[in-house]
Amino acid sequence: MQLIKTTLALSAAIALIGCAGMSSGGPQKDKTYHLTVLHTNDHHGRFWQNSDGEYGMAARKTLIDQIRKEVAASGGYSLLLDGGDVNTGVPESDLQDAVPDFKGMNMLGYDAMAVGNHEFDKPLSTLRMQRELVKFPMLAANIYQGGKRMFEPYKVFNFDGLRIGVMGLTTEDTKKMVTPDNVKDVEFRSVVAEARKVVPELRAKSDVVIAATHMGHYENGKHGTSAEGDVTMARAVNGIDLVVGGHTQNPACMKAENVLDRAYVPGAECRPDRQNGTWIVQAHEWGKYVGRADFEYRNGEFKLVKYALIPVNLMKSVKGADGKTSKVPYTVAIAEDKDMLAMLKPYQDFGQQKLMVEIGSTDGRLEGDRAIVRSKPASMAVLIGRASVERTNADFAVVNAGGVRDSLNAGKLTYKDVLKVQPFGNTTAVVDLSGKEVMDYLNAIAKMTAGSGAFPQFAGINLVIANGQVESASIKGAPIAMGKTYRMVLNNFIAAGGDGYPKLTAHPSYVDTGYVDADVLRAYITAHSPLKAADFEPGSAVVRR
Ligand SMILES: [Zn+2]
């Protein structure tokens, strides 16, 4: 009996403490609350600074610590949020399942993050490991598994009575952007429909509602064939104060209403987007910036006082008096935090060691020498093309010779070997074209001259090219049919018009998968080793006369 009484008393006490901690009474009357929201997005494996000393989590830590200290000293509160896509982008991170990146986020003290599409690039077991590793919630209200939400939809933070609700949302395009096996029983429901349900629920419990999203910021809501982004949602759903976004990897700085500032220069003033009373921010990508939004809350009114994108050691080239160019920071240089460096260094070293580990082998040489790959069909380009076709379920691939920088010799292969062939970190893009569009495209690139980096290489298609004109083209043995649709895979460089290729990025079906080319090739080599070099001989697939 005594035991039961004590237990009851104890649980009552816990309940009371719980209530006091929550300050369910809400914000104090006539008190001005200062809230600073710090934000990043699309980190993509950049835990370490680049070779120019740009970005990196160690400098990010110095900057964030300094701001948080300043905010706390003046009686304010701060939140650090991320718009998702922590995974995928540099081999040293990818080879370690982004463990250094998530550990770095723990040290930085992130309060919450949105789930990005690239969080599904690896099997769900990897994502599960990452969720266990992080000390903050990964939020997504619209991702379901077996009819139930896979992640927490939101979290409410309480700052001395002021309740901040942060919800998460993830692009519906995730399903078509990742390997189907990884999301077999996972549903990505309509972000707008889900936000319409969750926002009123969250409003009832909070004074301020923030959406941490990975949906993309599209100028004036023009999302094309991509799924609905932040602007569309903000216009369709009332009651969201702020969207901390990601996915489109741009600084969401506006030149005028509904007009993006496409020439945004680091360090310049950034005017965030505003739609239907909702502020929308995005901090480009890779930790290049930390976004800082300073708000005031008083008697139910929430207003933005100041906004800035703070560059993290972004560099510009300047020409000295001696005519030599050197790199200098756009703004003040930020020192790297020693503790963060000490934590990350072993991961960076181990990642570089892992580049030397065998990933597969080939029984013969795959030809990618400059003189050959730029003048006639070459096996290295066929291998690259086939790897990208397999990853994206495309019908055929176009590879620019300039993107093939080396051969692979018979024997064991390492990631380092692959990175010598594809050192640019280009991403893999797909576009669905009608037969007519395919023929127009092929005719445009058939004119690219031998000897140049633009010289086209192919996989999955048979061509006869005479005097720079396509005489015949067939896929899987059947001639290209004008009325049929074909999926073409290529890298984002030529898709954007690089090497003088026709620009495809504005095509309604264009999708940049975000898969780094070298990683696509590495995965293919591992899956098909030992490679038989003869299988990649171009033979007479492409004939020129
Ligand atoms: Zn994304």
Short mmCIF file of C-alpha atoms in Angstrom, two decimals, residues 76-400:
data_model
loop_
_atom_site.label_atom_id
_atom_site.label_comp_id
_atom_site.label_asym_id
_atom_site.label_seq_id
_atom_site.Cartn_x
_atom_site.Cartn_y
_atom_site.Cartn_z
CA GLY A 76 17.64 36.33 -26.27
CA TYR A 77 17.04 32.75 -27.34
CA SER A 78 18.40 30.89 -30.32
CA LEU A 79 17.47 27.88 -32.43
CA LEU A 80 19.74 26.11 -34.91
CA LEU A 81 17.88 24.35 -37.71
CA ASP A 82 18.86 22.49 -40.89
CA GLY A 83 16.87 22.01 -44.08
CA GLY A 84 18.09 18.47 -44.83
CA ASP A 85 20.33 16.58 -47.28
CA VAL A 86 23.21 16.05 -44.89
CA ASN A 87 24.17 12.95 -46.89
CA THR A 88 25.97 12.44 -50.18
CA GLY A 89 28.51 14.58 -51.92
CA VAL A 90 32.14 13.90 -51.02
CA PRO A 91 33.80 10.47 -50.88
CA GLU A 92 35.35 10.97 -47.42
CA SER A 93 31.86 11.44 -45.98
CA ASP A 94 30.01 8.97 -48.23
CA LEU A 95 32.45 6.17 -47.40
CA GLN A 96 31.69 6.68 -43.70
CA ASP A 97 27.91 7.00 -44.01
CA ALA A 98 28.08 10.69 -43.01
CA VAL A 99 28.97 9.76 -39.43
CA PRO A 100 31.46 12.66 -39.13
CA ASP A 101 28.81 15.04 -40.45
CA PHE A 102 26.11 13.99 -37.98
CA LYS A 103 28.59 13.97 -35.10
CA GLY A 104 29.60 17.46 -36.17
CA MET A 105 25.94 18.52 -36.09
CA ASN A 106 25.69 17.19 -32.53
CA MET A 107 28.69 19.29 -31.53
CA LEU A 108 27.20 22.32 -33.24
CA GLY A 109 24.07 21.82 -31.13
CA TYR A 110 21.45 21.57 -33.89
CA ASP A 111 17.95 21.68 -32.44
CA ALA A 112 16.19 19.92 -35.34
CA MET A 113 16.53 19.13 -39.04
CA ALA A 114 14.23 18.37 -41.94
CA VAL A 115 14.66 14.98 -43.62
CA GLY A 116 16.08 15.44 -47.14
CA ASN A 117 15.72 13.15 -50.15
CA HIS A 118 19.41 12.23 -49.94
CA GLU A 119 18.86 10.82 -46.46
CA PHE A 120 17.41 7.86 -48.42
CA ASP A 121 20.42 7.32 -50.72
CA LYS A 122 21.62 4.41 -48.62
CA PRO A 123 19.53 1.53 -47.28
CA LEU A 124 17.10 2.36 -44.46
CA SER A 125 19.45 0.64 -41.99
CA THR A 126 21.96 3.47 -42.55
CA LEU A 127 19.31 6.11 -41.92
CA ARG A 128 18.30 4.24 -38.76
CA MET A 129 21.92 4.34 -37.58
CA GLN A 130 22.09 8.07 -38.29
CA ARG A 131 18.86 8.71 -36.39
CA GLU A 132 20.29 6.92 -33.39
CA LEU A 133 23.49 8.91 -33.64
CA VAL A 134 21.94 12.38 -33.64
CA LYS A 135 20.95 14.15 -30.44
CA PHE A 136 18.21 16.17 -32.14
CA PRO A 137 15.06 15.15 -34.01
CA MET A 138 14.91 14.53 -37.75
CA LEU A 139 11.47 15.89 -38.62
CA ALA A 140 9.12 14.91 -41.44
CA ALA A 141 5.35 15.12 -41.14
CA ASN A 142 4.61 13.72 -44.61
CA ILE A 143 6.74 10.55 -44.70
CA TYR A 144 4.81 7.39 -43.85
CA GLN A 145 5.77 3.76 -43.53
CA GLY A 146 3.13 1.08 -43.12
CA GLY A 147 0.49 3.83 -42.77
CA LYS A 148 2.30 5.44 -39.83
CA ARG A 149 4.58 8.45 -39.70
CA MET A 150 8.19 7.37 -39.99
CA PHE A 151 9.56 10.47 -38.22
CA GLU A 152 8.32 12.90 -35.58
CA PRO A 153 6.19 15.49 -37.40
CA TYR A 154 7.25 18.39 -35.16
CA LYS A 155 8.84 19.48 -31.93
CA VAL A 156 7.79 22.32 -29.65
CA PHE A 157 10.52 24.36 -27.96
CA ASN A 158 9.76 26.49 -24.94
CA PHE A 159 11.71 29.63 -24.13
CA ASP A 160 10.44 31.05 -20.86
CA GLY A 161 6.84 30.62 -21.96
CA LEU A 162 7.31 31.41 -25.64
CA ARG A 163 6.48 28.20 -27.50
CA ILE A 164 8.11 27.64 -30.87
CA GLY A 165 6.70 24.77 -32.93
CA VAL A 166 9.03 23.39 -35.58
CA MET A 167 7.60 20.97 -38.14
CA GLY A 168 9.41 19.02 -40.88
CA LEU A 169 8.42 18.33 -44.50
CA THR A 170 10.18 16.46 -47.31
CA THR A 171 9.82 16.75 -51.08
CA GLU A 172 7.41 14.30 -52.70
CA ASP A 173 10.01 13.88 -55.44
CA THR A 174 12.11 11.75 -53.08
CA LYS A 175 10.35 8.64 -54.35
CA LYS A 176 11.62 9.22 -57.89
CA MET A 177 15.06 10.48 -56.86
CA VAL A 178 16.32 7.52 -54.89
CA THR A 179 16.94 3.83 -55.54
CA PRO A 180 13.44 2.27 -55.44
CA ASP A 181 14.58 -0.55 -53.12
CA ASN A 182 15.39 1.96 -50.38
CA VAL A 183 11.86 3.37 -50.25
CA LYS A 184 9.77 0.34 -51.23
CA ASP A 185 7.25 0.67 -48.41
CA VAL A 186 7.77 4.38 -47.75
CA GLU A 187 5.18 6.99 -48.80
CA PHE A 188 5.90 10.66 -49.43
CA ARG A 189 2.50 12.32 -49.06
CA SER A 190 1.44 15.75 -50.33
CA VAL A 191 3.32 18.42 -48.40
CA VAL A 192 0.47 20.91 -48.79
CA ALA A 193 -2.20 18.46 -47.59
CA GLU A 194 -0.03 17.41 -44.67
CA ALA A 195 0.83 20.99 -43.70
CA ARG A 196 -2.90 21.86 -43.74
CA LYS A 197 -3.43 19.16 -41.12
CA VAL A 198 -0.36 19.75 -38.97
CA VAL A 199 -0.20 23.56 -38.86
CA PRO A 200 -3.51 24.04 -36.96
CA GLU A 201 -2.52 21.23 -34.58
CA LEU A 202 0.84 22.88 -33.98
CA ARG A 203 -0.66 26.39 -33.72
CA ALA A 204 -2.83 25.19 -30.84
CA LYS A 205 0.34 24.30 -28.92
CA SER A 206 2.71 27.07 -29.99
CA ASP A 207 2.99 30.82 -30.40
CA VAL A 208 5.30 30.67 -33.41
CA VAL A 209 5.25 28.04 -36.17
CA ILE A 210 8.36 27.26 -38.18
CA ALA A 211 8.60 24.72 -41.01
CA ALA A 212 12.00 23.13 -41.56
CA THR A 213 11.56 21.83 -45.09
CA HIS A 214 13.39 20.05 -47.86
CA MET A 215 11.11 20.96 -50.76
CA GLY A 216 12.89 23.70 -52.68
CA HIS A 217 12.44 27.42 -53.11
CA TYR A 218 11.05 28.14 -56.56
CA GLU A 219 10.82 31.75 -57.71
CA ASN A 220 7.18 32.85 -57.69
CA GLY A 221 6.17 29.24 -57.01
CA LYS A 222 7.13 28.10 -60.51
CA HIS A 223 8.16 24.55 -59.68
CA GLY A 224 7.65 23.09 -63.16
CA THR A 225 7.48 19.32 -63.11
CA SER A 226 9.23 19.20 -59.73
CA ALA A 227 7.03 18.67 -56.68
CA GLU A 228 5.53 21.62 -54.82
CA GLY A 229 8.03 23.78 -52.98
CA ASP A 230 8.08 26.30 -50.13
CA VAL A 231 6.40 29.16 -52.04
CA THR A 232 3.44 27.01 -53.10
CA MET A 233 3.00 25.71 -49.57
CA ALA A 234 3.25 29.14 -47.95
CA ARG A 235 0.60 30.48 -50.32
CA ALA A 236 -1.69 27.49 -49.75
CA VAL A 237 -1.39 27.10 -45.98
CA ASN A 238 -2.04 29.89 -43.47
CA GLY A 239 -0.27 30.17 -40.15
CA ILE A 240 3.40 29.42 -40.90
CA ASP A 241 5.69 32.19 -39.64
CA LEU A 242 8.95 31.00 -41.14
CA VAL A 243 10.16 28.35 -43.59
CA VAL A 244 13.76 27.20 -43.20
CA GLY A 245 14.23 25.47 -46.52
CA GLY A 246 16.60 23.45 -48.66
CA HIS A 247 16.81 21.27 -51.77
CA THR A 248 17.14 23.92 -54.51
CA GLN A 249 20.55 24.90 -53.12
CA ASN A 250 20.31 28.61 -53.74
CA PRO A 251 20.54 31.65 -51.50
CA ALA A 252 16.84 32.59 -51.29
CA CYS A 253 17.56 36.31 -51.59
CA MET A 254 15.04 38.44 -53.48
CA LYS A 255 15.66 41.35 -55.82
CA ALA A 256 11.99 42.34 -55.83
CA GLU A 257 8.68 40.71 -54.99
CA ASN A 258 8.70 37.21 -56.54
CA VAL A 259 12.01 37.91 -58.30
CA LEU A 260 15.12 36.07 -57.13
CA ASP A 261 18.48 37.82 -57.00
CA ARG A 262 20.36 35.37 -59.21
CA ALA A 263 23.62 37.30 -58.94
CA TYR A 264 23.77 37.27 -55.16
CA VAL A 265 27.30 38.03 -53.97
CA PRO A 266 28.55 36.62 -50.63
CA GLY A 267 28.44 39.23 -47.90
CA ALA A 268 25.80 41.37 -49.61
CA GLU A 269 22.48 42.14 -47.97
CA CYS A 270 19.95 39.33 -48.43
CA ARG A 271 16.23 40.01 -48.47
CA PRO A 272 14.40 36.74 -47.78
CA ASP A 273 11.25 35.78 -49.64
CA ARG A 274 7.86 36.48 -48.09
CA GLN A 275 4.65 34.79 -49.18
CA ASN A 276 1.25 35.06 -47.48
CA GLY A 277 2.92 36.43 -44.34
CA THR A 278 5.47 33.59 -44.23
CA TRP A 279 9.19 34.33 -44.37
CA ILE A 280 11.15 31.85 -46.51
CA VAL A 281 14.91 31.45 -46.12
CA GLN A 282 17.54 29.14 -47.60
CA ALA A 283 21.33 29.28 -47.09
CA HIS A 284 22.62 28.05 -50.46
CA GLU A 285 24.45 24.75 -49.76
CA TRP A 286 27.45 22.90 -48.19
CA GLY A 287 27.65 25.14 -45.12
CA LYS A 288 28.83 28.00 -47.32
CA TYR A 289 26.67 30.27 -45.20
CA VAL A 290 24.96 30.33 -41.86
CA GLY A 291 21.64 32.13 -42.17
CA ARG A 292 20.71 34.37 -39.25
CA ALA A 293 17.17 35.62 -38.70
CA ASP A 294 16.58 37.84 -35.66
CA PHE A 295 12.95 38.01 -34.58
CA GLU A 296 10.99 39.79 -31.88
CA TYR A 297 7.85 38.44 -30.24
CA ARG A 298 5.60 40.63 -28.11
CA ASN A 299 1.96 40.12 -27.15
CA GLY A 300 1.22 37.81 -30.04
CA GLU A 301 3.12 39.78 -32.66
CA PHE A 302 6.10 38.05 -34.30
CA LYS A 303 8.31 40.16 -36.50
CA LEU A 304 11.59 39.85 -38.35
CA VAL A 305 14.02 42.52 -37.18
CA LYS A 306 17.12 41.61 -39.16
CA TYR A 307 18.27 38.95 -41.61
CA ALA A 308 21.72 38.02 -42.92
CA LEU A 309 23.50 35.23 -44.76
CA ILE A 310 26.92 35.01 -43.17
CA PRO A 311 29.61 33.53 -45.45
CA VAL A 312 31.81 30.84 -43.89
CA ASN A 313 35.23 31.70 -45.32
CA LEU A 314 33.99 31.95 -48.90
CA MET A 315 36.85 33.14 -51.08
CA LYS A 316 37.16 35.35 -54.11
CA SER A 317 40.07 35.64 -56.52
CA VAL A 318 41.87 38.96 -56.60
CA LYS A 319 44.68 40.07 -58.85
CA GLY A 320 47.68 41.56 -57.05
CA ALA A 321 49.96 44.35 -58.28
CA ASP A 322 52.31 41.63 -59.59
CA GLY A 323 49.53 40.31 -61.83
CA LYS A 324 49.19 37.10 -59.83
CA THR A 325 45.79 36.03 -58.56
CA SER A 326 45.23 34.93 -55.00
CA LYS A 327 42.22 33.97 -52.92
CA VAL A 328 40.94 36.20 -50.16
CA PRO A 329 37.80 35.91 -48.03
CA TYR A 330 34.73 37.90 -49.12
CA THR A 331 34.24 38.98 -45.52
CA VAL A 332 36.13 38.41 -42.26
CA ALA A 333 38.09 35.16 -41.94
CA ILE A 334 36.63 32.77 -39.35
CA ALA A 335 39.06 30.62 -37.33
CA GLU A 336 38.43 26.89 -37.11
CA ASP A 337 37.24 25.55 -33.76
CA LYS A 338 39.95 23.33 -32.25
CA ASP A 339 37.62 20.79 -30.60
CA MET A 340 35.63 20.32 -33.79
CA LEU A 341 38.84 19.87 -35.78
CA ALA A 342 40.12 17.31 -33.29
CA MET A 343 36.88 15.32 -33.61
CA LEU A 344 36.76 15.49 -37.42
CA LYS A 345 40.45 15.00 -38.30
CA PRO A 346 40.53 11.21 -37.73
CA TYR A 347 37.46 10.87 -39.99
CA GLN A 348 39.05 12.98 -42.71
CA ASP A 349 42.26 10.89 -42.50
CA PHE A 350 40.36 7.61 -42.45
CA GLY A 351 38.21 8.74 -45.37
CA GLN A 352 41.30 9.46 -47.41
CA GLN A 353 42.76 6.07 -46.48
CA LYS A 354 39.54 4.43 -47.57
CA LEU A 355 40.00 5.91 -51.02
CA MET A 356 42.94 3.52 -51.35
CA VAL A 357 40.94 0.40 -50.51
CA GLU A 358 40.09 -2.00 -53.33
CA ILE A 359 36.56 -1.50 -54.64
CA GLY A 360 36.74 -4.05 -57.48
CA SER A 361 38.88 -5.07 -60.42
CA THR A 362 39.05 -5.29 -64.19
CA ASP A 363 40.62 -8.01 -66.35
CA GLY A 364 41.78 -5.53 -68.98
CA ARG A 365 42.39 -1.89 -69.66
CA LEU A 366 39.42 0.46 -69.97
CA GLU A 367 40.50 3.07 -72.45
CA GLY A 368 40.09 6.69 -71.43
CA ASP A 369 43.26 8.30 -72.72
CA ARG A 370 42.69 11.85 -73.82
CA ALA A 371 43.77 11.41 -77.42
CA ILE A 372 41.50 8.40 -77.89
CA VAL A 373 38.43 9.36 -75.87
CA ARG A 374 38.25 12.71 -77.69
CA SER A 375 38.34 11.20 -81.16
CA LYS A 376 36.60 7.82 -81.23
CA PRO A 377 34.33 5.60 -79.13
CA ALA A 378 36.24 4.46 -76.02
CA SER A 379 35.56 1.72 -73.46
CA MET A 380 36.02 3.98 -70.40
CA ALA A 381 33.21 6.23 -71.65
CA VAL A 382 31.01 3.19 -72.33
CA LEU A 383 31.58 2.02 -68.75
CA ILE A 384 30.69 5.46 -67.35
CA GLY A 385 27.60 5.59 -69.55
CA ARG A 386 26.42 2.12 -68.53
CA ALA A 387 26.95 2.85 -64.85
CA SER A 388 24.75 5.96 -65.09
CA VAL A 389 22.11 4.09 -67.13
CA GLU A 390 21.94 1.37 -64.50
CA ARG A 391 21.68 3.82 -61.59
CA THR A 392 18.91 5.91 -63.16
CA ASN A 393 16.98 3.36 -65.25
CA ALA A 394 17.70 5.49 -68.31
CA ASP A 395 17.49 4.18 -71.89
CA PHE A 396 20.80 5.63 -72.98
CA ALA A 397 23.65 7.82 -71.85
CA VAL A 398 25.60 10.70 -73.35
CA VAL A 399 29.11 11.30 -71.98
CA ASN A 400 31.27 14.26 -72.96
#
